[in-house]
Short mmCIF file of C-alpha atoms and ligand atoms in Angstrom, two decimals:
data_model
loop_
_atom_site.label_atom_id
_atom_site.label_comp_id
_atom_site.label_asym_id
_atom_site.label_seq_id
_atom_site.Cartn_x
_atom_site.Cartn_y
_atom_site.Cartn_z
CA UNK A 1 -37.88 -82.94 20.87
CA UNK A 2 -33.75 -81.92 20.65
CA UNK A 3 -33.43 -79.44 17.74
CA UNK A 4 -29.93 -81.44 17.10
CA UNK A 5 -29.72 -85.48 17.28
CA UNK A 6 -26.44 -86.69 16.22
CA UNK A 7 -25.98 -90.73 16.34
CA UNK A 8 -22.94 -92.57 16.29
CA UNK A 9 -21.61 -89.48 13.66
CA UNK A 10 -18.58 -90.52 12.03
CA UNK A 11 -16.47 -88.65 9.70
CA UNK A 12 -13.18 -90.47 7.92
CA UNK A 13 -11.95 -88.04 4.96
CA UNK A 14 -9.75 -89.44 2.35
CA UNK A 15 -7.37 -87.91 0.37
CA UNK A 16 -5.34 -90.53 -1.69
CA UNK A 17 -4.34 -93.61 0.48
CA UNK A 18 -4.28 -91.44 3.24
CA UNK A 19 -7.71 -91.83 5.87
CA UNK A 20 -7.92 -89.18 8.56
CA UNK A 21 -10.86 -90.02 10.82
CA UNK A 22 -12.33 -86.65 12.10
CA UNK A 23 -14.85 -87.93 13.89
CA UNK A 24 -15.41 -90.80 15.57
CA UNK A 25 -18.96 -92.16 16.51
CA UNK A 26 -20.36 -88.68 17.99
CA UNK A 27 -24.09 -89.18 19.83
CA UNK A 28 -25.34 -86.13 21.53
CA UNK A 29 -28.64 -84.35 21.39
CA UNK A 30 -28.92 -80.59 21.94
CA UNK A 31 -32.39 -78.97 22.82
CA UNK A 32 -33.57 -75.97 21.44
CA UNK A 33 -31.97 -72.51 23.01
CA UNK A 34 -29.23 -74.40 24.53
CA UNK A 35 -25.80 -72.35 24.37
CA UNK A 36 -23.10 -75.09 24.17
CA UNK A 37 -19.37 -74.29 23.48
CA UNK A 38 -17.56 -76.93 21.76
CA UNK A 39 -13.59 -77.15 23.16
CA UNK A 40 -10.41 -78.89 21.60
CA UNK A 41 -7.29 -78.59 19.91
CA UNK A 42 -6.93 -77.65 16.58
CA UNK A 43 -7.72 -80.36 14.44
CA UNK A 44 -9.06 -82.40 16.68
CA UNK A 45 -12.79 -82.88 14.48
CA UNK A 46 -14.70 -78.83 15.48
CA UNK A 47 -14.99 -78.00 11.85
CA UNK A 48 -15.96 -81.10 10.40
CA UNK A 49 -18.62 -81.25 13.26
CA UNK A 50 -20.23 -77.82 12.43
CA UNK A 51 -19.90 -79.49 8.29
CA UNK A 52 -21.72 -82.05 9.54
CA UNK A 53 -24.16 -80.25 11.41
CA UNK A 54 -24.98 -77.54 7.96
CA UNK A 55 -24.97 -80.61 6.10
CA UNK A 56 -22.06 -79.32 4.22
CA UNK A 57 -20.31 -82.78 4.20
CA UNK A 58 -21.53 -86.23 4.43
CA UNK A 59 -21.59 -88.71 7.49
CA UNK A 60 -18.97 -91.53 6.90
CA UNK A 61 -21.30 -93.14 9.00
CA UNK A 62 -24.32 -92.46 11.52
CA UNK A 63 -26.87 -90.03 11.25
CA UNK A 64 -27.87 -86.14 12.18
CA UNK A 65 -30.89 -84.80 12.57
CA UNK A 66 -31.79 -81.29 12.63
CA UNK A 67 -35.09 -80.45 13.94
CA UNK A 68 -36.15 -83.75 12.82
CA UNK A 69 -35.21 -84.02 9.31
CA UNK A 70 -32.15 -86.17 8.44
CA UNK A 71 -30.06 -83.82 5.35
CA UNK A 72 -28.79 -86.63 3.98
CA UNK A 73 -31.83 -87.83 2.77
CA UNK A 74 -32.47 -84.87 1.14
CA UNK A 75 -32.19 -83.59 -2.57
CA UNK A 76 -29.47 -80.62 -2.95
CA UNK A 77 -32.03 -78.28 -3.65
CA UNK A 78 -34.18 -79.25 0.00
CA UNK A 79 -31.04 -79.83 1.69
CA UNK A 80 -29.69 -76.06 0.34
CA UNK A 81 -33.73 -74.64 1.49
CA UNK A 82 -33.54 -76.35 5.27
CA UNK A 83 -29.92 -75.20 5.64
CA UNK A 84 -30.90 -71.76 4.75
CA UNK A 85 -33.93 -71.34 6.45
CA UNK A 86 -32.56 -73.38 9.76
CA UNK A 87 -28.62 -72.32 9.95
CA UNK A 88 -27.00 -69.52 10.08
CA UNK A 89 -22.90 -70.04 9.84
CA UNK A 90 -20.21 -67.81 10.91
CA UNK A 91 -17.01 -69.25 9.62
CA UNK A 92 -13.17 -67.92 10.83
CA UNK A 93 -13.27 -66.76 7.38
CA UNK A 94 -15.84 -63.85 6.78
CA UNK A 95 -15.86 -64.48 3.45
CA UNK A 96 -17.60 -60.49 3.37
CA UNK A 97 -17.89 -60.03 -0.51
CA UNK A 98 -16.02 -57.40 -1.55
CA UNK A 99 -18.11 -55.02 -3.68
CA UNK A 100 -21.23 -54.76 -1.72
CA UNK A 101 -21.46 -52.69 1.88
CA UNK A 102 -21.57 -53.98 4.55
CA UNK A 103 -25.67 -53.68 4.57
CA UNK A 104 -25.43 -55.36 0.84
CA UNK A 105 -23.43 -58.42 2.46
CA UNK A 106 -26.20 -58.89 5.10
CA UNK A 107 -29.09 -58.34 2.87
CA UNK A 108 -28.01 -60.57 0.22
CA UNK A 109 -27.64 -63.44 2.66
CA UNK A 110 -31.26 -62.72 3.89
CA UNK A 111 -31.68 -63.37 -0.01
CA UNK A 112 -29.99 -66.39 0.10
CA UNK A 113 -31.52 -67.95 3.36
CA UNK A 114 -34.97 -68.11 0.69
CA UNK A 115 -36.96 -67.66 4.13
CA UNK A 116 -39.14 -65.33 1.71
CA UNK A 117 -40.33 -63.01 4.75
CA UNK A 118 -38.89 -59.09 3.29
CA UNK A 119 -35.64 -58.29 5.41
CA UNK A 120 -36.54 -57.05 9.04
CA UNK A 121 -35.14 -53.77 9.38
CA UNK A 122 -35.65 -53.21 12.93
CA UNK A 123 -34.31 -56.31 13.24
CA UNK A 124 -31.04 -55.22 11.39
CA UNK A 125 -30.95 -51.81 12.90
CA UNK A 126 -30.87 -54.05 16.83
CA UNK A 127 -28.45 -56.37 15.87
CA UNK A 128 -26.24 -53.42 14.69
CA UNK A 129 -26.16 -51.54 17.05
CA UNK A 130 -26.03 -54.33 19.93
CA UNK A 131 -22.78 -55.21 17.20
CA UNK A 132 -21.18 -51.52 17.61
CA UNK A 133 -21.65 -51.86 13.64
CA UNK A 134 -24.70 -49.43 13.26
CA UNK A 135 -22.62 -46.48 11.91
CA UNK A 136 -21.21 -48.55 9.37
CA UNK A 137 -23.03 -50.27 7.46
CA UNK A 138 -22.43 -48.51 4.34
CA UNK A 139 -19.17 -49.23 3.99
CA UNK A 140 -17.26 -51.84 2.03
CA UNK A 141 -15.41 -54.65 3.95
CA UNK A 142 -11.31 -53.14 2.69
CA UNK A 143 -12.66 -49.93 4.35
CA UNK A 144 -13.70 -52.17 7.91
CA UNK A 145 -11.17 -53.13 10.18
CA UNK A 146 -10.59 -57.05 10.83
CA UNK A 147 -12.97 -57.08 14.11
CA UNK A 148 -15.74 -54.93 11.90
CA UNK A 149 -15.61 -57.81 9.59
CA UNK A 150 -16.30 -60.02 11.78
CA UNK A 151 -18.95 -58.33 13.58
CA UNK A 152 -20.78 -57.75 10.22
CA UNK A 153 -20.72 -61.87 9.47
CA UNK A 154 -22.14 -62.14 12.92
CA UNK A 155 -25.06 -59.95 11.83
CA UNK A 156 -24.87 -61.45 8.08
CA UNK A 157 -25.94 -64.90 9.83
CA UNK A 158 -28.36 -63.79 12.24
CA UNK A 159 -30.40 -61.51 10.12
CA UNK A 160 -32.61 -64.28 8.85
CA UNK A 161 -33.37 -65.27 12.53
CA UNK A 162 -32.16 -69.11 11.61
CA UNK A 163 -33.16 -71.27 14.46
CA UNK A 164 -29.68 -72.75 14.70
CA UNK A 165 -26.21 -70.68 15.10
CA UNK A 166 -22.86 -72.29 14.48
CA UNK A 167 -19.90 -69.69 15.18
CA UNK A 168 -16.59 -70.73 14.84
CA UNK A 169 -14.20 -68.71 16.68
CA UNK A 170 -16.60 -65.94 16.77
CA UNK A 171 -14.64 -63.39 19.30
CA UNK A 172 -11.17 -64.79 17.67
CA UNK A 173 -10.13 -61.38 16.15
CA UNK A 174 -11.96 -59.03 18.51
CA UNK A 175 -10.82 -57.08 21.42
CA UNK A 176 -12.25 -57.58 25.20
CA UNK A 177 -15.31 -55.17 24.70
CA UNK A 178 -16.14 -56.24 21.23
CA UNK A 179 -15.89 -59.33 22.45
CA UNK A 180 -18.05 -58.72 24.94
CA UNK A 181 -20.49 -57.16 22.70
CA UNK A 182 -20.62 -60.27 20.59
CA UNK A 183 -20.66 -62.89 23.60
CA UNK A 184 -23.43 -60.95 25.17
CA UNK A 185 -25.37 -61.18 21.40
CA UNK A 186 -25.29 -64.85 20.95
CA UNK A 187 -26.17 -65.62 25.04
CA UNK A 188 -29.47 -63.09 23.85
CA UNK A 189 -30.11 -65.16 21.01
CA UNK A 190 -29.95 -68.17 22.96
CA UNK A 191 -32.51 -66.85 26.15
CA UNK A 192 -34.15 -64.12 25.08
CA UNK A 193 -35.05 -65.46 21.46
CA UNK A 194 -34.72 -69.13 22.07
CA UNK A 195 -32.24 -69.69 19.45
CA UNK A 196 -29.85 -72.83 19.47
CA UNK A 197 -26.41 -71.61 19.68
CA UNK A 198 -23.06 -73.46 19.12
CA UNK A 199 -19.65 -72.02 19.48
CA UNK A 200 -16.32 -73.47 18.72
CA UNK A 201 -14.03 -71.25 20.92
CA UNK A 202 -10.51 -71.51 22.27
CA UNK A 203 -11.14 -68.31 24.61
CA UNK A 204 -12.34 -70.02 28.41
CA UNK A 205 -14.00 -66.83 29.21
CA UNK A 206 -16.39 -67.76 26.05
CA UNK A 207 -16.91 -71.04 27.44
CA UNK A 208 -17.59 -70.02 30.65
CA UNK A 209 -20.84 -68.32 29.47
CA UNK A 210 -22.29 -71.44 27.71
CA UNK A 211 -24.85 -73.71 28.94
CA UNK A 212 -22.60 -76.47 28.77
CA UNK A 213 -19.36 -77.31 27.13
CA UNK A 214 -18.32 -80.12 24.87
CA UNK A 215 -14.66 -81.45 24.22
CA UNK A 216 -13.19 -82.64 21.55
CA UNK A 217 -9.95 -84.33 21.40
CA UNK A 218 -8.74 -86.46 18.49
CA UNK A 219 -12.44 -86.83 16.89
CA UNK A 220 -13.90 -87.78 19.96
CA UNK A 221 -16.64 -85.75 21.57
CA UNK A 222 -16.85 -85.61 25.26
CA UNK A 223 -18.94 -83.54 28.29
CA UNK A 224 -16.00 -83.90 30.74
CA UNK A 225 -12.80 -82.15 30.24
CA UNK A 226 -10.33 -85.08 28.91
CA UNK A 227 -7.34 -85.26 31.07
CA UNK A 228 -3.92 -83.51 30.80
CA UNK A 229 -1.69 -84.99 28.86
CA UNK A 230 1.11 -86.44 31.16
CA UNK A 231 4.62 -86.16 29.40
CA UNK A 232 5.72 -89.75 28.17
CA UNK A 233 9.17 -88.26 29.53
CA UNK A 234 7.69 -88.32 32.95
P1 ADP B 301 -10.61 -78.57 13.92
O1 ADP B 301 -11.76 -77.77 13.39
O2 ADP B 301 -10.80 -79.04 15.33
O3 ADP B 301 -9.30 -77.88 13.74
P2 ADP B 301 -11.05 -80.27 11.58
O4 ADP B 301 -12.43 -80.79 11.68
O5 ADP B 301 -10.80 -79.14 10.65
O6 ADP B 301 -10.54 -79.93 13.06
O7 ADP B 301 -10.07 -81.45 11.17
C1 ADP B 301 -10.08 -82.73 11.78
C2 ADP B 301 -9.07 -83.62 11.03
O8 ADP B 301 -9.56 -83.86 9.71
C3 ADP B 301 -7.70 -82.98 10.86
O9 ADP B 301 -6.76 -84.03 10.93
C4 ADP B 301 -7.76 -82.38 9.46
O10 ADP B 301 -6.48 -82.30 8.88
C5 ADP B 301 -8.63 -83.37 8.73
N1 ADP B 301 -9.43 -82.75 7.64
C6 ADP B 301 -10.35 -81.77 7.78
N2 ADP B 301 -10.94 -81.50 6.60
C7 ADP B 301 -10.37 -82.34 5.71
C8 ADP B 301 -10.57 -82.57 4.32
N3 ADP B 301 -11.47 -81.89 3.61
N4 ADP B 301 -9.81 -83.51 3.73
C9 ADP B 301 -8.91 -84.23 4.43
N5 ADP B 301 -8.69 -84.08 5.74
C10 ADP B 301 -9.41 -83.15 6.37
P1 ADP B 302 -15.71 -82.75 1.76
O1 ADP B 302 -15.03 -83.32 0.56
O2 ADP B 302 -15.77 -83.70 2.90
O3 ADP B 302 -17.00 -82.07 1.45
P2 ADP B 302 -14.08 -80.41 1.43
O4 ADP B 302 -12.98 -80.97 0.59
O5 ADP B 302 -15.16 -79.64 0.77
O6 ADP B 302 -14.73 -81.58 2.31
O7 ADP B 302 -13.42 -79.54 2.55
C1 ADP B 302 -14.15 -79.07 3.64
C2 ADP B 302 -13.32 -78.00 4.31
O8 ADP B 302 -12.12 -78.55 4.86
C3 ADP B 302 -12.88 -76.90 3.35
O9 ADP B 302 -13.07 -75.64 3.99
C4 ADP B 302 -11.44 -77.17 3.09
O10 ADP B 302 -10.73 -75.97 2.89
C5 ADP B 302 -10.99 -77.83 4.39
N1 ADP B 302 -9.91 -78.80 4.15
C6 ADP B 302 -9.67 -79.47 3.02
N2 ADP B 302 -8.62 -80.27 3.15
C7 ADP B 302 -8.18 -80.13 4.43
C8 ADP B 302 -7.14 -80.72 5.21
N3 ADP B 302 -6.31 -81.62 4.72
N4 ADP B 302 -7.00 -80.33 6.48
C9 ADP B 302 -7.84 -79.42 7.00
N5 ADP B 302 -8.83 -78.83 6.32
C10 ADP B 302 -9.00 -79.18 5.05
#
Protein backbone atom coordinates (compact mmCIF):
# COMPACT_ATOMS: atom_id res chain seq x y z
CA UNK A 1 0.00 0.00 0.00
CA UNK A 2 1.18 4.04 -0.67
CA UNK A 3 3.12 5.11 2.47
CA UNK A 4 1.22 8.66 1.79
CA UNK A 5 -2.71 8.83 0.83
CA UNK A 6 -3.92 12.29 0.76
CA UNK A 7 -7.84 12.71 -0.22
CA UNK A 8 -9.50 15.66 -1.29
CA UNK A 9 -6.85 17.63 1.43
CA UNK A 10 -8.00 20.98 2.00
CA UNK A 11 -6.47 23.62 4.01
CA UNK A 12 -8.40 27.27 4.51
CA UNK A 13 -6.47 29.23 7.44
CA UNK A 14 -8.19 32.05 9.09
CA UNK A 15 -6.91 34.86 10.63
CA UNK A 16 -9.75 37.37 11.58
CA UNK A 17 -12.34 37.78 8.70
CA UNK A 18 -9.71 37.10 6.47
CA UNK A 19 -9.81 33.10 4.79
CA UNK A 20 -6.74 32.18 2.78
CA UNK A 21 -7.32 28.74 1.24
CA UNK A 22 -3.86 26.98 1.03
CA UNK A 23 -4.94 24.08 -0.26
CA UNK A 24 -7.48 23.10 -2.23
CA UNK A 25 -8.85 19.44 -2.46
CA UNK A 26 -5.23 17.69 -2.85
CA UNK A 27 -5.59 13.60 -3.73
CA UNK A 28 -2.36 11.94 -4.46
CA UNK A 29 -0.81 8.79 -3.14
CA UNK A 30 2.97 8.35 -2.90
CA UNK A 31 4.53 4.77 -2.54
CA UNK A 32 7.17 3.98 -0.37
CA UNK A 33 10.94 5.09 -1.63
CA UNK A 34 9.49 7.35 -4.13
CA UNK A 35 11.66 10.69 -4.48
CA UNK A 36 9.07 13.36 -5.50
CA UNK A 37 9.93 17.13 -5.66
CA UNK A 38 7.13 19.35 -4.99
CA UNK A 39 7.37 22.80 -7.38
CA UNK A 40 5.55 26.29 -7.04
CA UNK A 41 5.70 29.75 -6.19
CA UNK A 42 6.06 30.97 -2.95
CA UNK A 43 2.98 30.78 -1.22
CA UNK A 44 1.30 28.91 -3.37
CA UNK A 45 0.25 25.89 -0.42
CA UNK A 46 4.30 23.77 -0.12
CA UNK A 47 4.46 24.44 3.55
CA UNK A 48 1.11 23.91 4.60
CA UNK A 49 1.33 20.58 2.56
CA UNK A 50 4.46 19.23 4.39
CA UNK A 51 2.11 20.66 7.91
CA UNK A 52 -0.28 18.58 6.73
CA UNK A 53 1.69 15.72 5.91
CA UNK A 54 3.70 15.84 9.90
CA UNK A 55 0.35 16.35 11.10
CA UNK A 56 1.44 19.64 12.37
CA UNK A 57 -1.87 21.35 11.29
CA UNK A 58 -5.28 20.13 10.76
CA UNK A 59 -7.19 19.27 7.41
CA UNK A 60 -9.92 21.96 6.77
CA UNK A 61 -11.26 19.17 5.09
CA UNK A 62 -10.30 15.59 3.60
CA UNK A 63 -8.09 13.19 4.97
CA UNK A 64 -4.16 11.96 5.06
CA UNK A 65 -2.93 8.95 5.72
CA UNK A 66 0.48 8.05 6.55
CA UNK A 67 1.37 4.51 6.31
CA UNK A 68 -2.13 3.80 7.04
CA UNK A 69 -2.97 5.63 10.08
CA UNK A 70 -5.07 8.82 9.71
CA UNK A 71 -3.20 11.65 12.53
CA UNK A 72 -6.14 13.24 12.98
CA UNK A 73 -7.69 10.64 14.70
CA UNK A 74 -5.10 10.43 16.96
CA UNK A 75 -4.49 11.68 20.64
CA UNK A 76 -1.49 14.39 20.84
CA UNK A 77 0.55 12.10 22.60
CA UNK A 78 0.13 9.07 19.51
CA UNK A 79 0.03 11.65 16.99
CA UNK A 80 3.56 13.30 18.61
CA UNK A 81 4.94 9.09 18.83
CA UNK A 82 3.94 8.28 14.88
CA UNK A 83 5.33 11.67 13.81
CA UNK A 84 8.50 10.94 15.55
CA UNK A 85 9.06 7.57 14.79
CA UNK A 86 7.71 8.03 10.92
CA UNK A 87 8.99 11.77 9.92
CA UNK A 88 11.85 13.30 9.89
CA UNK A 89 11.51 17.31 8.97
CA UNK A 90 14.03 19.61 7.67
CA UNK A 91 12.56 23.04 7.79
CA UNK A 92 14.29 26.43 5.90
CA UNK A 93 14.81 27.23 9.41
CA UNK A 94 17.43 24.90 11.18
CA UNK A 95 16.22 25.77 14.23
CA UNK A 96 20.03 24.09 15.49
CA UNK A 97 19.78 24.84 19.33
CA UNK A 98 22.29 26.90 20.32
CA UNK A 99 24.13 25.44 23.32
CA UNK A 100 24.57 21.91 22.31
CA UNK A 101 27.23 20.73 19.34
CA UNK A 102 26.43 19.92 16.59
CA UNK A 103 26.51 15.96 17.70
CA UNK A 104 24.21 17.19 20.86
CA UNK A 105 21.60 18.70 18.25
CA UNK A 106 21.46 15.34 16.37
CA UNK A 107 21.46 13.13 19.33
CA UNK A 108 18.85 14.89 21.15
CA UNK A 109 16.48 14.60 18.22
CA UNK A 110 17.21 10.79 18.11
CA UNK A 111 15.86 11.42 21.80
CA UNK A 112 13.01 13.02 20.71
CA UNK A 113 11.97 10.70 17.72
CA UNK A 114 11.16 8.08 21.12
CA UNK A 115 12.11 5.25 18.45
CA UNK A 116 13.85 3.78 21.74
CA UNK A 117 16.61 1.82 19.60
CA UNK A 118 20.28 3.57 21.34
CA UNK A 119 21.61 6.14 18.63
CA UNK A 120 23.43 4.31 15.65
CA UNK A 121 26.78 5.56 15.56
CA UNK A 122 27.93 4.13 12.44
CA UNK A 123 25.01 5.36 11.23
CA UNK A 124 25.92 8.99 12.33
CA UNK A 125 29.55 8.67 11.51
CA UNK A 126 28.04 7.72 7.34
CA UNK A 127 25.72 10.32 7.20
CA UNK A 128 28.53 12.75 8.29
CA UNK A 129 30.80 12.19 6.38
CA UNK A 130 28.57 11.57 3.10
CA UNK A 131 27.40 15.43 4.69
CA UNK A 132 31.18 16.84 4.57
CA UNK A 133 30.12 17.44 8.39
CA UNK A 134 32.28 14.59 9.99
CA UNK A 135 35.05 16.94 11.27
CA UNK A 136 32.64 18.98 12.94
CA UNK A 137 30.52 17.74 14.90
CA UNK A 138 31.72 19.13 18.03
CA UNK A 139 31.13 22.37 17.39
CA UNK A 140 28.31 24.74 18.26
CA UNK A 141 25.99 26.03 15.45
CA UNK A 142 27.47 30.31 15.86
CA UNK A 143 30.84 28.56 15.23
CA UNK A 144 29.22 26.63 11.72
CA UNK A 145 28.81 28.46 8.72
CA UNK A 146 25.10 28.87 7.24
CA UNK A 147 25.52 25.71 4.73
CA UNK A 148 27.10 23.61 7.95
CA UNK A 149 23.87 24.36 9.57
CA UNK A 150 22.04 23.13 7.27
CA UNK A 151 23.89 20.09 6.55
CA UNK A 152 23.77 19.20 10.32
CA UNK A 153 19.59 19.48 10.25
CA UNK A 154 19.86 17.20 7.30
CA UNK A 155 21.67 14.66 9.49
CA UNK A 156 19.54 15.84 12.72
CA UNK A 157 16.40 14.36 10.71
CA UNK A 158 17.79 11.39 9.25
CA UNK A 159 19.55 9.97 12.21
CA UNK A 160 16.49 8.19 13.48
CA UNK A 161 16.13 6.48 10.00
CA UNK A 162 12.25 7.91 9.85
CA UNK A 163 10.58 6.20 7.01
CA UNK A 164 9.35 9.50 5.61
CA UNK A 165 11.64 12.73 4.72
CA UNK A 166 10.13 16.13 4.14
CA UNK A 167 12.96 18.80 3.19
CA UNK A 168 12.05 22.08 2.46
CA UNK A 169 14.48 23.89 0.48
CA UNK A 170 17.09 21.54 1.52
CA UNK A 171 20.15 22.76 -0.91
CA UNK A 172 18.67 26.54 -0.52
CA UNK A 173 21.81 27.93 1.28
CA UNK A 174 24.44 25.53 -0.06
CA UNK A 175 26.93 25.86 -2.75
CA UNK A 176 27.03 23.48 -6.06
CA UNK A 177 29.15 20.65 -4.35
CA UNK A 178 27.44 20.77 -1.04
CA UNK A 179 24.64 20.70 -2.83
CA UNK A 180 25.57 17.96 -4.52
CA UNK A 181 26.57 16.19 -1.48
CA UNK A 182 23.14 16.64 -0.02
CA UNK A 183 21.09 15.82 -3.34
CA UNK A 184 23.12 12.72 -3.76
CA UNK A 185 22.14 11.84 0.28
CA UNK A 186 18.45 12.05 0.00
CA UNK A 187 18.37 10.13 -3.78
CA UNK A 188 20.47 7.25 -1.34
CA UNK A 189 17.91 7.39 1.14
CA UNK A 190 15.30 7.04 -1.31
CA UNK A 191 17.03 3.72 -3.43
CA UNK A 192 19.43 2.42 -1.48
CA UNK A 193 17.43 2.50 1.94
CA UNK A 194 13.95 2.68 0.60
CA UNK A 195 13.07 5.77 2.33
CA UNK A 196 10.11 8.08 1.12
CA UNK A 197 11.52 11.34 0.25
CA UNK A 198 9.78 14.72 -0.42
CA UNK A 199 11.44 17.91 -1.38
CA UNK A 200 10.06 21.33 -1.79
CA UNK A 201 12.75 22.95 -4.06
CA UNK A 202 12.92 25.98 -6.29
CA UNK A 203 16.44 24.75 -7.76
CA UNK A 204 15.37 22.59 -11.37
CA UNK A 205 18.55 20.77 -11.11
CA UNK A 206 16.96 19.30 -7.66
CA UNK A 207 13.96 18.45 -9.45
CA UNK A 208 15.49 16.94 -12.13
CA UNK A 209 16.78 14.11 -9.86
CA UNK A 210 13.33 13.19 -8.40
CA UNK A 211 11.18 10.40 -9.32
CA UNK A 212 8.55 12.64 -10.25
CA UNK A 213 7.61 16.19 -9.69
CA UNK A 214 4.50 17.80 -8.33
CA UNK A 215 3.27 21.52 -8.90
CA UNK A 216 1.71 23.64 -6.97
CA UNK A 217 0.19 26.81 -7.98
CA UNK A 218 -2.35 28.76 -5.92
CA UNK A 219 -3.19 25.61 -3.52
CA UNK A 220 -3.67 23.39 -6.23
CA UNK A 221 -1.53 20.31 -6.67
CA UNK A 222 -0.75 19.14 -10.10
CA UNK A 223 1.71 16.32 -12.05
CA UNK A 224 1.94 18.51 -15.19
CA UNK A 225 3.74 21.72 -15.23
CA UNK A 226 0.76 24.47 -15.14
CA UNK A 227 1.13 26.78 -18.00
CA UNK A 228 2.97 30.14 -18.30
CA UNK A 229 1.29 32.81 -17.31
CA UNK A 230 0.42 34.91 -20.48
CA UNK A 231 0.57 38.76 -19.67
CA UNK A 232 -3.12 40.16 -19.45
CA UNK A 233 -1.23 43.13 -21.35
CA UNK A 234 -0.76 40.79 -24.23
P1 LIG B 1 4.50 28.13 0.35
O1 LIG B 1 5.13 27.15 1.30
O2 LIG B 1 4.27 27.57 -1.02
O3 LIG B 1 5.21 29.44 0.31
P2 LIG B 1 2.38 28.32 2.36
O4 LIG B 1 1.82 26.97 2.53
O5 LIG B 1 3.34 28.81 3.39
O6 LIG B 1 3.01 28.43 0.89
O7 LIG B 1 1.21 29.38 2.29
C1 LIG B 1 0.05 29.22 1.47
C2 LIG B 1 -0.90 30.39 1.76
O8 LIG B 1 -1.40 30.27 3.09
C3 LIG B 1 -0.23 31.75 1.68
O9 LIG B 1 -1.20 32.65 1.18
C4 LIG B 1 0.11 32.07 3.13
O10 LIG B 1 0.16 33.45 3.37
C5 LIG B 1 -1.03 31.42 3.87
N1 LIG B 1 -0.67 30.93 5.22
C6 LIG B 1 0.28 30.01 5.52
N2 LIG B 1 0.30 29.75 6.83
C7 LIG B 1 -0.65 30.53 7.37
C8 LIG B 1 -1.13 30.72 8.70
N3 LIG B 1 -0.64 30.03 9.74
N4 LIG B 1 -2.12 31.61 8.89
C9 LIG B 1 -2.66 32.29 7.86
N5 LIG B 1 -2.27 32.16 6.59
C10 LIG B 1 -1.28 31.29 6.35
P1 LIG C 1 -2.03 26.43 12.42
O1 LIG C 1 -2.77 27.41 13.28
O2 LIG C 1 -2.76 26.08 11.19
O3 LIG C 1 -1.49 25.27 13.18
P2 LIG C 1 0.29 28.08 12.74
O4 LIG C 1 -0.34 29.37 13.16
O5 LIG C 1 0.88 27.20 13.79
O6 LIG C 1 -0.73 27.22 11.87
O7 LIG C 1 1.38 28.42 11.68
C1 LIG C 1 2.00 27.42 10.92
C2 LIG C 1 3.22 28.04 10.26
O8 LIG C 1 2.83 29.06 9.33
C3 LIG C 1 4.14 28.71 11.26
O9 LIG C 1 5.49 28.36 10.94
C4 LIG C 1 3.91 30.18 11.08
O10 LIG C 1 5.09 30.91 11.32
C5 LIG C 1 3.52 30.27 9.62
N1 LIG C 1 2.58 31.38 9.39
C6 LIG C 1 1.74 31.91 10.27
N2 LIG C 1 1.02 32.89 9.73
C7 LIG C 1 1.41 32.98 8.43
C8 LIG C 1 1.03 33.78 7.31
N3 LIG C 1 0.09 34.71 7.39
N4 LIG C 1 1.63 33.58 6.15
C9 LIG C 1 2.58 32.62 6.04
N5 LIG C 1 2.99 31.84 7.04
C10 LIG C 1 2.41 32.02 8.23
Amino acid sequence: PPIIVAENLSKTYRTGKVETQALRSATFQVDRGEFIAIVGPSGSGKSTLFYLLGGLTSASSGKVLIDGVDFASLTDAERTRQRGEKIGFVFQRFNLLPTLTARGNIELAHEIAGTRKPLDESLLQHLSELLRIDGRLNKRPNELSGGEQQRVAIARALISQPAIILADEPTGNLDTDNSDAVLEMLRRASKETGQTVLMITHNPEAAAIADRILYVRDGQLSTTPPPPRVSRLA
